[in-house]
C-alpha positions as CSV (number, residue, x, y, z in Angstrom):
1,M,101.1,104.6,99.4
2,P,98.8,107.5,100.3
3,Q,98.1,106.0,103.8
4,K,101.9,105.8,104.5
5,N,102.1,109.6,103.6
6,M,99.5,110.2,106.2
7,N,101.3,108.2,108.7
8,D,104.4,110.1,108.0
9,R,102.7,113.4,108.7
10,V,101.1,112.1,111.9
11,Y,104.1,110.7,113.4
12,A,106.3,113.8,112.5
13,H,103.7,115.7,114.4
14,W,103.9,113.6,117.5
15,A,107.7,113.3,117.5
16,N,107.6,117.1,117.4
17,L,105.2,117.4,120.3
18,L,106.9,114.8,122.5
19,G,110.4,115.9,121.7
20,C,111.6,112.6,120.5
21,D,113.1,111.2,117.3
22,Y,110.7,110.0,114.4
23,S,112.6,106.7,114.5
24,Q,111.5,106.2,118.1
25,L,107.8,106.0,117.0
26,I,108.5,103.4,114.2
27,A,110.5,101.0,116.1
28,P,109.7,98.6,118.9
29,T,110.8,100.7,121.9
30,V,109.6,102.2,125.1
31,S,111.2,105.7,125.8
32,V,111.0,108.1,128.7
33,V,111.6,111.7,127.7
34,K,111.4,115.0,129.5
35,H,108.7,117.4,128.5
36,S,109.5,119.1,125.3
37,E,108.5,122.8,124.6
38,G,105.0,121.7,123.7
39,L,104.4,120.1,127.1
40,N,106.5,122.4,129.2
41,G,104.7,123.4,132.3
42,Y,102.4,120.4,132.3
43,N,102.4,118.9,135.7
44,G,101.8,115.5,134.7
45,I,102.9,112.5,132.7
46,Y,101.7,112.1,129.0
47,F,101.9,108.8,127.0
48,F,101.6,108.1,123.4
49,N,101.4,104.5,122.2
50,N,100.8,103.2,118.6
51,R,101.1,99.5,119.3
52,T,104.7,99.6,118.0
53,S,106.3,102.0,120.4
54,C,105.3,103.9,123.8
55,I,106.7,107.3,124.4
56,I,106.3,108.7,128.0
57,S,106.8,112.4,128.5
58,A,107.4,113.7,132.0
59,P,108.8,116.5,134.1
60,P,112.5,116.0,134.6
61,K,112.3,115.1,138.3
62,Y,110.2,112.0,137.4
63,I,112.5,110.7,134.6
64,S,114.7,108.3,136.7
65,E,111.9,106.5,138.4
66,L,109.8,106.1,135.3
67,D,112.9,104.6,133.6
68,K,113.1,102.1,136.2
69,A,109.4,101.4,136.2
70,V,109.3,100.5,132.4
71,G,112.6,98.7,132.2
72,G,112.1,95.5,130.3
73,L,108.5,96.2,129.4
74,E,106.9,95.9,125.9
75,P,105.2,99.1,124.6
76,D,101.7,98.0,125.4
77,Q,102.8,96.9,128.9
78,A,104.4,100.4,129.6
79,F,101.1,102.1,128.5
80,N,99.8,101.7,132.0
81,G,98.8,104.9,134.1
82,D,98.4,102.9,137.3
83,L,101.7,101.3,137.1
84,L,103.5,104.6,136.3
85,G,101.5,106.7,138.8
86,H,102.5,104.2,141.6
87,S,106.2,104.3,140.5
88,I,106.5,108.0,141.3
89,G,104.7,107.5,144.6
90,D,102.0,110.2,144.0
91,G,99.0,109.2,145.9
92,H,96.9,112.0,144.3
93,I,96.8,111.4,140.6
94,K,94.1,111.5,138.0
95,I,94.3,109.3,134.9
96,I,92.7,110.6,131.7
97,G,92.4,108.1,129.0
98,P,93.1,106.1,127.0
99,A,92.1,108.2,124.2
100,F,91.6,107.3,120.5
101,Q,93.6,109.3,118.1
102,G,92.2,108.8,114.6
103,Y,93.2,110.4,111.4
104,V,91.9,110.5,107.9
105,D,92.7,112.1,104.5
106,S,91.0,112.3,101.2
107,D,92.4,108.9,100.2
108,S,90.9,107.0,103.2
109,F,87.8,109.0,103.8
110,L,84.7,106.9,103.6
111,Q,82.0,109.5,102.8
112,A,78.5,108.7,104.1
113,S,75.3,109.5,102.6
114,S,73.6,111.5,105.4
115,P,70.8,114.2,106.1
116,S,71.7,117.9,105.6
117,V,73.3,120.1,108.1
118,V,73.4,123.9,108.4
119,V,76.3,126.4,109.0
120,L,75.8,128.4,112.2
121,E,75.2,132.0,110.9
122,T,72.0,133.5,112.5
123,E,70.9,134.6,115.8
124,H,68.4,131.8,115.6
125,H,71.1,129.3,115.1
126,K,73.0,130.6,118.1
127,A,69.9,130.2,120.2
128,L,69.6,126.6,119.1
129,L,73.3,125.9,119.9
130,K,72.7,127.5,123.4
131,E,69.8,125.2,124.0
132,L,72.0,122.2,122.9
133,R,74.7,123.3,125.3
134,E,72.3,123.6,128.2
135,S,71.0,120.1,127.6
136,C,74.6,118.7,128.0
137,T,76.8,118.6,131.1
138,E,79.7,121.2,131.3
139,I,82.2,118.4,131.0
140,E,80.5,117.1,127.9
141,W,80.6,120.6,126.4
142,Q,84.2,121.0,127.3
143,H,85.2,117.9,125.6
144,S,83.5,118.8,122.5
145,S,86.0,121.8,122.1
146,I,83.2,123.8,120.3
147,D,84.0,127.6,120.6
148,E,81.1,129.8,119.6
149,E,83.6,132.4,118.4
150,R,85.4,130.1,115.9
151,S,84.0,128.9,112.6
152,P,82.9,126.7,111.1
153,I,80.1,125.4,113.3
154,L,77.7,122.9,111.8
155,L,74.3,122.1,113.2
156,R,72.0,119.1,112.6
157,I,68.4,120.5,113.2
158,L,65.5,118.1,113.6
159,N,62.0,119.4,114.4
160,G,63.2,122.8,115.3
161,K,65.9,121.6,117.6
162,A,69.6,121.3,117.3
163,V,70.3,117.7,118.0
164,A,74.1,117.7,117.2
165,A,76.8,120.3,116.5
166,G,80.4,120.2,115.6
167,S,83.4,122.2,114.7
168,W,87.1,121.8,114.2
169,R,90.2,123.7,115.6
170,K,93.5,123.9,113.7
171,G,96.5,122.8,115.6
172,E,100.1,123.8,115.1
173,S,100.5,120.6,113.0
174,G,98.0,122.1,110.5
175,F,95.6,119.1,111.2
176,L,92.0,119.9,111.7
177,S,90.8,118.4,115.0
178,I,87.1,117.7,115.2
179,G,84.9,118.4,118.1
180,I,81.3,117.0,118.3
181,I,78.3,117.0,120.7
182,S,74.8,115.6,120.5
183,H,71.7,116.2,122.5
184,P,71.3,113.5,125.2
185,S,67.9,112.7,124.0
186,Y,68.8,112.1,120.4
187,R,72.0,110.0,120.9
188,G,72.4,106.9,118.9
189,Q,70.3,108.1,116.0
190,G,73.2,108.9,113.6
191,H,73.0,112.8,114.1
192,A,76.5,113.1,115.4
193,K,77.8,111.0,112.5
194,T,76.0,113.3,110.0
195,V,77.8,116.4,111.4
196,V,81.3,114.6,111.5
197,N,80.9,113.4,108.0
198,A,80.0,117.1,106.8
199,L,82.9,118.5,108.8
200,T,85.3,115.9,107.4
201,K,84.1,116.4,104.0
202,Q,84.5,120.3,104.2
203,G,88.0,120.1,105.9
204,L,89.4,117.8,103.3
205,T,88.5,120.1,100.6
206,T,91.2,122.5,102.0
207,G,93.8,119.7,101.7
208,A,94.0,119.2,105.4
209,T,94.4,116.0,107.3
210,M,91.5,115.4,109.7
211,H,92.0,114.4,113.3
212,Y,89.5,112.9,115.8
213,Q,90.1,112.4,119.4
214,T,87.8,110.7,121.9
215,L,88.0,108.6,124.9
216,E,88.2,104.8,124.0
217,S,85.6,104.2,126.6
218,N,83.2,106.2,124.4
219,T,82.8,103.3,122.1
220,S,80.0,104.9,120.0
221,S,82.2,107.9,119.3
222,V,85.0,105.8,118.2
223,A,82.7,103.9,116.0
224,I,81.6,107.0,114.3
225,A,85.1,107.9,113.4
226,Q,86.0,104.4,112.3
227,S,82.8,104.2,110.1
228,L,84.1,107.3,108.1
229,G,87.6,105.9,107.6
230,Y,89.4,107.5,110.5
231,V,92.5,105.1,111.3
232,R,93.7,104.9,114.9
233,L,97.3,105.8,114.6
234,G,97.8,106.4,118.2
235,R,96.4,106.1,121.8
236,T,97.2,108.7,124.5
237,M,97.0,108.8,128.2
238,A,97.6,111.5,130.8
239,I,98.4,111.4,134.4
240,R,97.6,114.7,136.2
241,L,99.6,115.0,139.3
242,S,98.6,116.8,142.6
């Protein structure tokens, strides 16, 4: 089935990033592994959970304590930042997540009928994007992963104002990861979905699998992805250590 093929590609990517065997992602298991090359240097703990398994990646010095902490736990039970942060005795941690990891390919895309968007090309478009950025917090902008020097950037313009913008970045896996932001005064009106729909459609024409990441607490963003056919194939969480 097409969906299984997408799953294979996604799990192969995560196995490579986490430095584990593909089989560990498709069997009921909890595994603690040391940071692979992809996470080398990250001073923290990174989790991947797909309801079947939970892979926990950490610096070598924490492996033993984490193994003890998750011994006998089910995958969903081990996906617990508070539990694992406490197990290593670090009183200064920051938990980021859980985050939704959604994917869609041409077989599962639910294309929406939506208003038009424009490609950022002119100085006027750049000025509109600058105004949109200034309307949002710096954290919101960082989470959007929009880079003015990277194309494509799509804008949804309403009454002379950029009310939403989006782009993608290509990861080492070859997946195209969408970033999206909307104007605070125009949220909940479908503008972000319009841009995500257009980006997804354009990306899929290249033969890519599209990736959408957002915090699970951002339920409206998750809803946008799922309404377009993005399937949650994983959840992630990160613990940043002091």
